[in-house]
Structure formats: structure tokens, C-alpha cells
Amino acid sequence: MSTKPVVTFNPANNEQLASYPSLDETGINGVLDSAVAVQREWTKTALPERAAALRNLATILRDEVEDHATLISNEMGKPVSEARGEVLKCATTCDYYADHLEEYLAPKAVKTEAVRSFVSYEPLGVIFAVMPWNFPYWQVIRFAAPTLAAGNAGLLKHASNVTGSALAIQSAIERAGFPKGLFTSLVVADHSAVNRIVEDPRVAAVTLTGSEKAGSMVAEAAGRALKKTVLELGGSDPFVVLNDANIEAIAPFAVKARFINTGQSCLCAKRFIVQDGVVADFETRIKGIVENLIIGDPLDPKTQIGPLAKASFVDEIDGQVQASLAMGARLVTGGHRIDGPGNYYAPTILADVTPDMPVFNQETFGPVLALVAADTPANAIALANNSQYGLAASIWTANPDLGLELGSGIASGALFINGVVASDPRLPFGGVKLSGYGRELSIEGMHEFVNVRAVWIGDMPSVA
């Protein structure tokens, strides 16, 4: 396997940041052996001690928030104000699982004919996580906090462009009091190593956040080895606006829903499906807000739109925009690369979008908003559901009961009424259709990687 170094670059100027030596086969085997051994001991650790380590990790993340946020911004271009929020959300999640650890892992009594019967929740072993670059801390911590707290070990193969973040997370976890070797960030240059790790008998289960292509490859490898997988994949979330909505009030939420993280999020709203009666007003209001978004250096606290994480992403998003324009979409604003150093693309709105266009039927991972007109609420829901993805959806209406009724017709892992979709440690997170399967966060996320064991205890039979 390749042992060439992993090199990271700053997407704001494409200058090299760092070079990291990668592990060879022997190094990977050593990490796996260590994880197995350490995990066996970790399962003996009392739950209050695990909770204390989680709280220590939350404290470290809060105390070091500026260092971690700067690293995120430098490696993948997230505006630093958003990067701070990401790190602090990780800290909140660590505290959440510390608060609920004993509750979520407590044996559940079940009444049967036995003297005693219950369901126990026991660790599976070593869990392998393949994670993306767009939320380099959040994607990892929302997996690692419940997984380690449940008694498992974690191995992380992070996206190569955020290798520094991966190693910083490992350092924070170890300094928090989790034993060395329980969580390791694998620096590997050879992507084929992922499937070999998935199939390795020392790995008990696998979780991946990424594209549907990556998910299908990992699921195939895990399937051959008969291993549990959790997949959180792409999204093309609908943002449905009905005629009774207060357009002036919701326009800022619409822009936030699309352009957070420079539009590089599976959970961003991407298709804005607006009823005919308010679509013109909606377009005018969001145009004014989008054209005033501050584009610049991600380390500048005022910046709202940073660079895309890689130069190739600019080509991809521009290709989707130009193809949609050629098919009849109308350019409201943006629609072009931004000259100068770095991977910048102008915040873009396309109107008159139809389901045959790339910005409707593909995932757009960048600052492009697709505006779609609908003549009735039923038509809006049909358009919202016209997608291969099913991660989340939001509906905006003065009648929340109607929103809930209509939203039941959309296949999605989350439904928000009059709110911007967001992941929350208190709520399960995941999708349906090509957006994946399984759940992260809340009690469901912790129980994905435990052995749910049925226990039945009876009296010793006596001799008749």
C-alpha cells in the first residue's frame, strides 16, 4: 500500500499547510491490535468514570475553541465564526451524553415467566468511522462521544484534507482521560486501505458520513463481512414555503439554511419550493440578502462565505449551474467563479428551476440556491418528495398543523415546521432513500453500536 505523506492545503489561497507521514500495513495492524486490547479494558470502566472523561473533553474543547476553530478554517475554509460554533456544539454533545449515559445504558426490565429478565446494552468492540471534511469536528464527535461512552473503541479515517483536525481531536480525547489507543485517527494515503479495515475481523461495525458512492462501497465491503453499518449520505433538502407564510420574516432563515458552511452541507436546504402567491416576494427578499453576504478570508470574523474546500468543487458547482441555465433556469444573482487566489464561488440564486435540472435532481454542494415555483400546497409537497434523497425537510406556514399534515407526505429522516433544519444531540439524525440508514445522536445513536442482549434468568429446576 502507498505510504506517501498526506499533504493539506489552505483552500483560501491553495498554499500548503502541513505534511503528515502515513501508516503502512504494519502500522495499521498495530493500531488495530492496540484498539482491541484497550477496548477490552475500557469495558470494565465504570459509567461515572466514562462520563467524567466526556465532561473533561467538553471542557478542553471550550477552553481551546479558538485553536480548534482556526484549524478548521485553515484546513477546509469554514468561516471562523461558524467554526467556533461547531466546536462548541461538540462540547455540548459531550456534556449531553455525560448527563444521559447511565440512563441510556441502564438494563431495561422486561416482565416474563422468568424470575428476572431484562435487556442489556453492551459494547460491540472496535468501531471504524469514515468521516468527511465539511464538519471536521462535529461529524467525528457526534460519533465518538456516544460510541466511546458505550464502551467501544473508535478508529477514524478522516478526509485527508482535514488530517490536522483528525489528529487534534485524537489529542483532545486522550487528554480528557480516555485511554491512549481507545480512539485513533488513522493517517493513510491509500484509499483502498479503507475496505481492508472494514473487512478486518478486529473491526466490529462501521459508520460513514459522505457521498452515496462512498457509502455503497463501504456497505458492500461490510456486507461481505456481515458487519453492522450506519450511513449518513447525501441530501437535497426541500425548504417549502406556503402562501400564508410571512416572507419578510423567513427570508433571513432561508438564506441561512442554504448558505451556512458556504453551502457545503448535506443538511443544507437546497431546493426552495415556494407557492406562486409569494414566490416573487420571496425571490426579491432573498436576492437582497444574498447579494450582501460578506465573502472573504475565513479567518475574518465578519466573513459569511468562505472558499470551497477544494478547487475541483468550484468546477463541479459551476458545471451544475451552467447546465441548469442552459436548460432554462433564470440567473437571479451570482453564477460565476470569483477571480483571485482560493476556491471561491459567488453566492448564487437560480429561479424558474424545474425537476429535470441538475440543481434540482443532484446534490449541490456549494453556495447555490434553486428556486422552484409550486401552484398548490399539494404540488409543493410532490416536488419536495421528487428526490432520490431523504435526509430532512422544512415547511414554513402560518398553520403548523397543516405543515405537519403536509410534511407527513415527504420521505425524510427529519421534518422541521417553521424552523431551519439542524442536527441536535437530543434528537436522532439520519436519512432514508439514498440519504442512508441508521441514526446518530440521542439514545438511538448510542444504541446503534451496542449489543442489545436479551437476558432471561430462572430458578434451577428441582428433581421431581
Coordinates of C-alpha atoms in Angstrom, one line a residue:
M1 CA 0.0 0.0 0.0
S2 CA 1.1 3.6 -0.6
T3 CA 2.9 5.3 2.3
K4 CA 3.3 8.7 0.6
P5 CA 2.7 11.6 3.0
V6 CA -0.7 13.2 3.3
V7 CA -0.5 16.9 2.5
T8 CA -3.1 19.5 3.4
F9 CA -3.7 22.9 1.7
N10 CA -5.4 26.1 2.7
P11 CA -8.4 26.5 0.3
A12 CA -8.4 30.3 0.8
N13 CA -5.0 30.5 -1.1
N14 CA -4.1 26.9 -2.0
E15 CA -0.9 27.2 -0.1
Q16 CA 0.4 24.0 1.6
L17 CA -0.4 23.8 5.3
A18 CA 1.3 20.6 6.5
S19 CA 2.6 17.2 5.5
Y20 CA 1.9 14.1 7.6
P21 CA 3.5 10.7 7.4
S22 CA 1.1 7.9 6.6
L23 CA 0.8 4.5 8.1
D24 CA 1.8 1.3 6.3
E25 CA 0.2 -2.1 6.7
T26 CA 2.3 -2.8 9.8
G27 CA 1.3 0.5 11.4
I28 CA -2.4 -0.1 10.7
N29 CA -2.2 -3.6 12.2
G30 CA -0.5 -2.2 15.3
V31 CA -3.3 0.4 15.8
L32 CA -6.0 -2.4 15.4
D33 CA -4.3 -4.7 17.9
S34 CA -4.0 -1.8 20.4
A35 CA -7.6 -0.8 20.0
V36 CA -8.8 -4.3 20.6
A37 CA -6.7 -4.6 23.8
V38 CA -7.5 -1.2 25.2
Q39 CA -11.2 -1.7 24.5
R40 CA -11.3 -4.9 26.5
E41 CA -10.1 -3.0 29.5
W42 CA -12.3 0.0 28.8
T43 CA -15.4 -2.1 29.1
K44 CA -14.6 -2.6 32.8
T45 CA -14.6 1.2 33.4
A46 CA -17.5 2.4 35.5
L47 CA -20.0 4.6 33.8
P48 CA -19.3 7.6 36.1
E49 CA -15.7 7.5 35.1
R50 CA -16.6 7.4 31.4
A51 CA -18.9 10.4 32.0
A52 CA -16.1 12.3 33.7
A53 CA -13.9 11.8 30.6
L54 CA -16.7 13.2 28.4
R55 CA -17.0 16.3 30.6
N56 CA -13.3 16.7 30.5
L57 CA -13.4 16.6 26.7
A58 CA -16.2 19.2 26.7
T59 CA -14.0 21.5 28.9
I60 CA -11.0 21.1 26.7
L61 CA -13.0 21.9 23.6
R62 CA -14.4 25.1 25.2
D63 CA -11.0 26.2 26.6
E64 CA -9.3 25.6 23.3
V65 CA -12.1 26.8 21.0
E66 CA -10.0 29.4 19.2
D67 CA -7.2 27.0 18.3
H68 CA -9.7 24.3 17.0
A69 CA -11.8 26.8 15.1
T70 CA -8.7 28.3 13.4
L71 CA -7.5 24.8 12.4
I72 CA -10.9 24.1 10.9
S73 CA -10.9 27.4 8.9
N74 CA -7.4 26.9 7.7
E75 CA -8.0 23.3 6.5
M76 CA -11.4 23.5 4.9
G77 CA -12.3 27.1 4.6
K78 CA -15.3 27.4 7.1
P79 CA -15.8 31.0 8.3
V80 CA -14.2 31.1 11.7
S81 CA -17.4 32.3 13.4
E82 CA -19.1 29.1 12.2
A83 CA -16.1 27.0 13.1
R84 CA -16.3 28.3 16.7
G85 CA -20.0 27.3 16.8
E86 CA -19.1 23.8 15.5
V87 CA -16.5 23.2 18.3
L88 CA -18.9 24.5 21.0
K89 CA -21.6 22.2 19.7
C90 CA -19.2 19.3 20.1
A91 CA -18.7 20.3 23.7
T92 CA -22.4 20.5 24.3
T93 CA -22.8 17.0 22.9
C94 CA -20.1 15.6 25.2
D95 CA -22.0 17.0 28.2
Y96 CA -25.3 15.7 26.8
Y97 CA -24.0 12.1 26.7
A98 CA -22.3 12.5 30.1
D99 CA -25.7 13.6 31.5
H100 CA -27.6 10.7 29.9
L101 CA -25.0 7.9 29.8
E102 CA -26.3 5.9 32.8
E103 CA -29.9 6.3 31.7
Y104 CA -29.2 5.2 28.1
L105 CA -27.2 2.1 29.1
A106 CA -29.3 1.0 32.0
P107 CA -30.7 -2.5 31.7
K108 CA -34.4 -2.4 30.9
A109 CA -36.5 -4.8 32.9
V110 CA -39.0 -7.0 31.0
K111 CA -41.7 -9.0 32.7
T112 CA -41.7 -12.6 31.5
E113 CA -42.2 -16.0 33.2
A114 CA -38.6 -15.8 34.4
V115 CA -37.5 -14.9 37.9
R116 CA -35.8 -12.0 36.2
S117 CA -35.5 -10.9 32.6
F118 CA -34.1 -7.7 31.1
V119 CA -32.4 -6.2 28.1
S120 CA -28.8 -5.1 28.4
Y121 CA -26.8 -2.7 26.2
E122 CA -23.2 -3.9 25.8
P123 CA -20.4 -2.6 23.7
L124 CA -19.7 -4.2 20.3
G125 CA -15.9 -3.6 20.2
V126 CA -13.9 -1.6 17.8
I127 CA -16.0 0.8 15.6
F128 CA -14.5 2.1 12.4
A129 CA -15.6 5.6 11.3
V130 CA -15.1 7.1 7.8
M131 CA -15.8 10.8 8.0
P132 CA -15.9 13.8 5.6
W133 CA -14.3 17.2 5.7
N134 CA -17.3 19.6 5.8
F135 CA -17.8 19.5 9.6
P136 CA -14.5 18.1 10.6
Y137 CA -15.1 18.1 14.3
W138 CA -18.9 17.7 14.6
Q139 CA -19.0 14.7 12.3
V140 CA -16.4 13.0 14.5
I141 CA -17.6 13.9 18.0
R142 CA -21.3 13.0 17.3
F143 CA -20.0 9.5 16.5
A144 CA -17.2 9.3 19.1
A145 CA -19.0 10.7 22.2
P146 CA -21.7 8.0 22.4
T147 CA -19.6 5.3 20.9
L148 CA -16.7 5.6 23.4
A149 CA -19.1 6.2 26.3
A150 CA -20.9 3.0 25.5
G151 CA -17.6 1.1 26.0
N152 CA -16.4 0.8 22.4
A153 CA -13.1 1.8 20.8
G154 CA -13.1 4.1 17.8
L155 CA -10.9 4.2 14.7
L156 CA -11.2 7.3 12.5
K157 CA -10.3 7.6 8.8
H158 CA -10.9 11.3 8.2
A159 CA -10.9 13.1 4.9
S160 CA -7.3 13.7 4.0
N161 CA -7.7 17.5 3.7
V162 CA -8.6 17.8 7.4
T163 CA -5.8 15.5 8.8
G164 CA -4.7 18.2 11.2
S165 CA -8.3 18.3 12.7
A166 CA -8.3 14.5 13.0
L167 CA -5.1 14.4 15.0
A168 CA -6.2 17.4 17.1
I169 CA -9.4 15.5 18.0
Q170 CA -7.4 12.4 19.0
S171 CA -5.2 14.6 21.2
A172 CA -8.2 16.2 22.9
I173 CA -9.8 12.8 23.6
E174 CA -6.6 11.4 25.1
R175 CA -6.0 14.5 27.2
A176 CA -9.6 14.2 28.5
G177 CA -8.8 10.9 30.2
F178 CA -9.8 8.3 27.6
P179 CA -7.0 5.7 27.5
K180 CA -4.4 6.0 24.7
G181 CA -5.3 3.7 21.9
L182 CA -9.1 3.8 22.5
F183 CA -9.5 6.4 19.8
T184 CA -7.0 6.7 16.9
S185 CA -7.0 8.8 13.8
L186 CA -5.6 6.7 11.0
V187 CA -3.4 8.7 8.6
V188 CA -3.4 6.7 5.4
A189 CA -2.7 7.8 1.9
D190 CA -4.1 4.6 0.2
H191 CA -7.9 4.8 -0.1
S192 CA -8.0 1.0 -0.7
A193 CA -7.0 0.6 2.9
V194 CA -10.5 1.6 4.0
N195 CA -12.1 -1.6 2.6
R196 CA -9.4 -3.8 4.1
I197 CA -10.0 -2.2 7.5
V198 CA -13.8 -2.6 7.1
E199 CA -13.4 -6.3 6.4
D200 CA -10.8 -6.9 9.2
P201 CA -12.1 -9.2 11.9
R202 CA -10.9 -6.9 14.6
V203 CA -13.5 -4.3 13.5
A204 CA -17.0 -4.9 14.8
A205 CA -19.0 -2.3 12.9
V206 CA -18.7 0.7 10.6
T207 CA -20.1 4.2 10.3
L208 CA -19.7 6.5 7.3
T209 CA -20.8 10.0 6.5
G210 CA -20.2 11.0 2.9
S211 CA -21.5 10.6 -0.6
E212 CA -23.8 7.8 -1.7
K213 CA -20.9 6.4 -3.8
A214 CA -18.6 6.1 -0.8
G215 CA -21.5 4.7 1.3
S216 CA -22.3 2.0 -1.2
M217 CA -18.6 0.9 -1.4
V218 CA -18.2 0.7 2.4
A219 CA -21.6 -1.0 2.7
E220 CA -20.6 -3.6 0.1
A221 CA -17.3 -4.3 2.0
A222 CA -19.2 -4.5 5.3
G223 CA -21.8 -6.7 3.8
R224 CA -19.3 -9.3 2.7
A225 CA -18.0 -9.4 6.3
L226 CA -21.6 -9.4 7.7
K227 CA -21.0 -6.2 9.8
K228 CA -23.4 -3.6 11.0
T229 CA -23.2 -0.2 9.2
V230 CA -24.6 3.2 9.7
L231 CA -24.6 5.5 6.7
E232 CA -25.3 9.2 6.6
L233 CA -25.1 10.2 2.9
G234 CA -26.1 13.0 0.6
G235 CA -29.1 15.3 0.8
S236 CA -31.1 17.7 -1.3
D237 CA -33.4 19.1 1.4
P238 CA -36.6 20.9 0.4
F239 CA -37.5 24.3 2.0
V240 CA -41.2 24.6 1.4
V241 CA -42.9 28.0 1.7
L242 CA -46.7 28.3 1.6
N243 CA -48.7 31.3 0.6
D244 CA -49.6 32.1 4.2
A245 CA -46.0 32.4 5.3
N246 CA -44.5 35.7 6.5
I247 CA -42.0 36.2 3.7
E248 CA -40.2 39.2 5.3
A249 CA -39.7 37.2 8.5
I250 CA -38.5 34.0 7.0
A251 CA -36.2 35.3 4.2
P252 CA -33.1 35.5 6.5
F253 CA -33.8 32.0 7.7
A254 CA -33.9 30.8 4.1
V255 CA -30.5 32.3 3.3
K256 CA -29.0 30.9 6.5
A257 CA -30.5 27.5 5.7
R258 CA -28.8 27.4 2.3
F259 CA -25.5 29.3 2.7
I260 CA -24.2 28.0 6.1
N261 CA -20.8 26.5 5.6
T262 CA -20.7 28.1 2.2
G263 CA -23.5 25.7 1.2
Q264 CA -21.2 22.6 1.8
S265 CA -23.5 20.6 4.0
C266 CA -25.7 17.5 3.3
L267 CA -28.2 19.1 5.7
C268 CA -28.4 22.5 3.9
A269 CA -31.8 23.3 2.3
K270 CA -31.1 23.2 -1.4
R271 CA -34.4 23.2 -3.2
F272 CA -36.6 26.2 -2.2
I273 CA -40.2 25.3 -3.3
V274 CA -42.4 28.3 -2.9
Q275 CA -46.1 28.8 -3.7
D276 CA -47.0 31.0 -6.6
G277 CA -48.6 33.7 -4.4
V278 CA -45.4 34.6 -2.6
V279 CA -42.6 33.4 -4.9
A280 CA -41.9 36.8 -6.4
D281 CA -41.7 38.5 -3.0
F282 CA -39.5 35.6 -1.7
E283 CA -37.1 36.0 -4.7
T284 CA -36.8 39.7 -4.2
R285 CA -36.1 39.5 -0.5
I286 CA -33.6 36.7 -0.6
K287 CA -31.8 38.3 -3.5
G288 CA -31.1 41.4 -1.4
I289 CA -29.8 39.4 1.5
V290 CA -27.6 37.1 -0.7
E291 CA -26.0 40.0 -2.5
N292 CA -24.9 41.4 0.8
L293 CA -23.3 38.3 2.2
I294 CA -19.7 39.0 3.1
I295 CA -17.2 36.9 1.1
G296 CA -13.6 36.8 2.2
D297 CA -10.9 35.3 4.4
P298 CA -12.4 32.6 6.6
L299 CA -10.3 33.8 9.5
D300 CA -12.0 37.2 9.4
P301 CA -14.9 37.2 11.9
K302 CA -17.1 39.2 9.5
T303 CA -16.8 36.6 6.7
Q304 CA -20.0 34.7 5.9
I305 CA -18.9 33.0 2.7
G306 CA -15.5 31.3 2.5
P307 CA -13.8 29.3 -0.1
L308 CA -15.0 25.8 -1.2
A309 CA -12.8 23.1 0.3
K310 CA -11.2 22.0 -2.9
A311 CA -10.6 23.6 -6.3
S312 CA -12.4 20.7 -8.0
F313 CA -15.6 21.6 -6.1
V314 CA -15.7 25.0 -7.9
D315 CA -15.7 23.2 -11.2
E316 CA -18.4 20.9 -10.1
I317 CA -20.8 23.5 -8.7
D318 CA -20.2 25.8 -11.7
G319 CA -20.9 22.8 -14.0
Q320 CA -24.3 22.3 -12.3
V321 CA -25.2 26.0 -12.5
Q322 CA -24.2 26.4 -16.2
A323 CA -26.0 23.2 -17.2
S324 CA -29.2 24.3 -15.4
L325 CA -29.0 27.8 -17.1
A326 CA -28.7 26.1 -20.4
M327 CA -31.9 24.1 -19.7
G328 CA -33.9 27.3 -18.9
A329 CA -33.1 28.3 -15.3
R330 CA -33.0 32.1 -14.8
L331 CA -30.0 33.7 -13.1
V332 CA -31.1 36.0 -10.3
T333 CA -27.6 36.6 -8.9
G334 CA -24.1 35.1 -8.8
G335 CA -23.4 32.2 -11.1
H336 CA -19.7 32.7 -11.6
R337 CA -16.3 32.0 -10.1
I338 CA -14.6 34.7 -8.1
D339 CA -11.3 35.8 -9.5
G340 CA -8.2 35.7 -7.3
P341 CA -6.5 33.2 -5.1
G342 CA -8.5 30.5 -3.4
N343 CA -11.6 28.4 -4.3
Y344 CA -14.3 31.0 -4.2
Y345 CA -17.7 30.9 -6.0
A346 CA -20.2 33.7 -5.9
P347 CA -23.4 33.1 -3.8
T348 CA -25.9 32.2 -6.5
I349 CA -29.7 32.1 -6.9
L350 CA -31.3 30.3 -9.8
A351 CA -35.1 30.8 -10.4
D352 CA -37.6 29.0 -12.6
V353 CA -35.9 25.7 -11.7
T354 CA -37.6 22.5 -12.9
P355 CA -37.1 18.9 -11.8
D356 CA -35.0 18.0 -14.8
M357 CA -32.3 20.4 -14.0
P358 CA -29.0 19.4 -12.2
V359 CA -29.6 22.0 -9.4
F360 CA -32.9 20.2 -8.6
N361 CA -32.1 16.5 -9.2
Q362 CA -28.5 16.4 -8.0
E363 CA -26.9 17.3 -4.7
T364 CA -25.4 20.8 -5.0
F365 CA -22.5 21.1 -2.5
G366 CA -21.8 24.8 -2.7
P367 CA -23.4 28.3 -2.5
V368 CA -26.3 27.8 -5.0
L369 CA -30.0 28.2 -4.2
A370 CA -32.5 26.7 -6.5
L371 CA -35.9 28.4 -6.5
V372 CA -38.9 26.4 -7.7
A373 CA -42.5 27.6 -8.0
A374 CA -45.5 25.5 -6.9
D375 CA -49.1 26.3 -7.7
T376 CA -50.7 24.4 -4.7
P377 CA -49.6 23.0 -1.4
A378 CA -50.0 19.5 -2.8
N379 CA -47.8 20.3 -5.7
A380 CA -45.2 21.7 -3.4
I381 CA -45.1 18.5 -1.4
A382 CA -44.9 16.4 -4.6
L383 CA -42.0 18.5 -5.8
A384 CA -40.3 18.2 -2.3
N385 CA -40.7 14.4 -2.4
N386 CA -39.4 14.2 -6.0
S387 CA -35.8 13.4 -5.0
Q388 CA -33.6 10.4 -4.6
Y389 CA -32.6 11.8 -1.2
G390 CA -34.5 11.9 2.1
L391 CA -32.4 13.5 4.8
A392 CA -34.6 16.3 6.0
A393 CA -37.3 18.8 5.0
S394 CA -38.7 22.0 6.4
I395 CA -42.2 23.6 5.8
W396 CA -43.0 27.2 6.5
T397 CA -46.6 28.2 7.1
A398 CA -48.8 30.2 9.5
N399 CA -50.7 26.9 10.1
P400 CA -48.3 24.5 11.8
D401 CA -50.9 21.7 11.9
L402 CA -51.2 22.0 8.2
G403 CA -47.5 21.9 7.9
L404 CA -47.3 18.7 9.9
E405 CA -50.0 17.1 7.8
L406 CA -48.3 18.0 4.6
G407 CA -44.9 17.1 5.9
S408 CA -46.0 13.6 6.5
G409 CA -46.1 13.2 2.7
I410 CA -42.3 13.8 2.5
A411 CA -40.0 10.9 2.9
S412 CA -37.2 12.2 5.2
G413 CA -35.3 11.5 8.4
A414 CA -36.2 14.8 9.9
L415 CA -39.1 17.2 9.5
F416 CA -39.0 20.8 10.8
I417 CA -42.0 23.1 10.7
N418 CA -41.1 26.8 10.8
G419 CA -37.5 26.2 11.7
V420 CA -34.2 25.7 9.9
V421 CA -33.2 22.1 9.9
A422 CA -30.3 21.4 12.3
S423 CA -28.8 18.4 14.0
D424 CA -29.3 18.3 17.7
P425 CA -27.8 15.8 20.2
R426 CA -31.3 15.4 21.8
L427 CA -32.9 14.2 18.5
P428 CA -31.9 11.3 16.3
F429 CA -30.3 12.2 13.0
G430 CA -30.2 10.2 9.7
G431 CA -32.0 9.7 6.4
V432 CA -34.0 7.5 4.1
K433 CA -33.7 6.6 0.4
L434 CA -30.2 7.5 -0.9
S435 CA -29.5 9.6 2.2
G436 CA -28.6 6.4 4.1
Y437 CA -29.8 4.4 7.0
G438 CA -29.3 4.2 10.8
R439 CA -29.3 7.0 13.2
E440 CA -26.7 9.2 15.0
L441 CA -27.3 11.3 18.2
S442 CA -29.8 10.9 21.0
I443 CA -30.4 7.4 22.6
E444 CA -30.8 5.9 19.1
G445 CA -27.3 7.0 18.1
M446 CA -25.8 5.4 21.2
H447 CA -27.8 2.1 20.7
E448 CA -26.6 1.7 17.1
F449 CA -23.3 0.4 18.3
V450 CA -24.2 -1.8 21.3
N451 CA -25.2 -5.4 21.5
V452 CA -28.9 -5.3 22.6
R453 CA -28.8 -8.5 24.6
A454 CA -31.9 -10.3 26.0
V455 CA -31.2 -11.9 29.4
W456 CA -33.6 -14.5 31.0
I457 CA -32.9 -15.9 34.5
G458 CA -34.9 -18.7 36.0
D459 CA -34.6 -20.9 39.1
M460 CA -32.7 -24.1 39.0
P461 CA -35.2 -26.9 38.2
S462 CA -35.7 -29.3 41.1
V463 CA -35.9 -33.1 40.7
A464 CA -39.5 -34.3 40.7

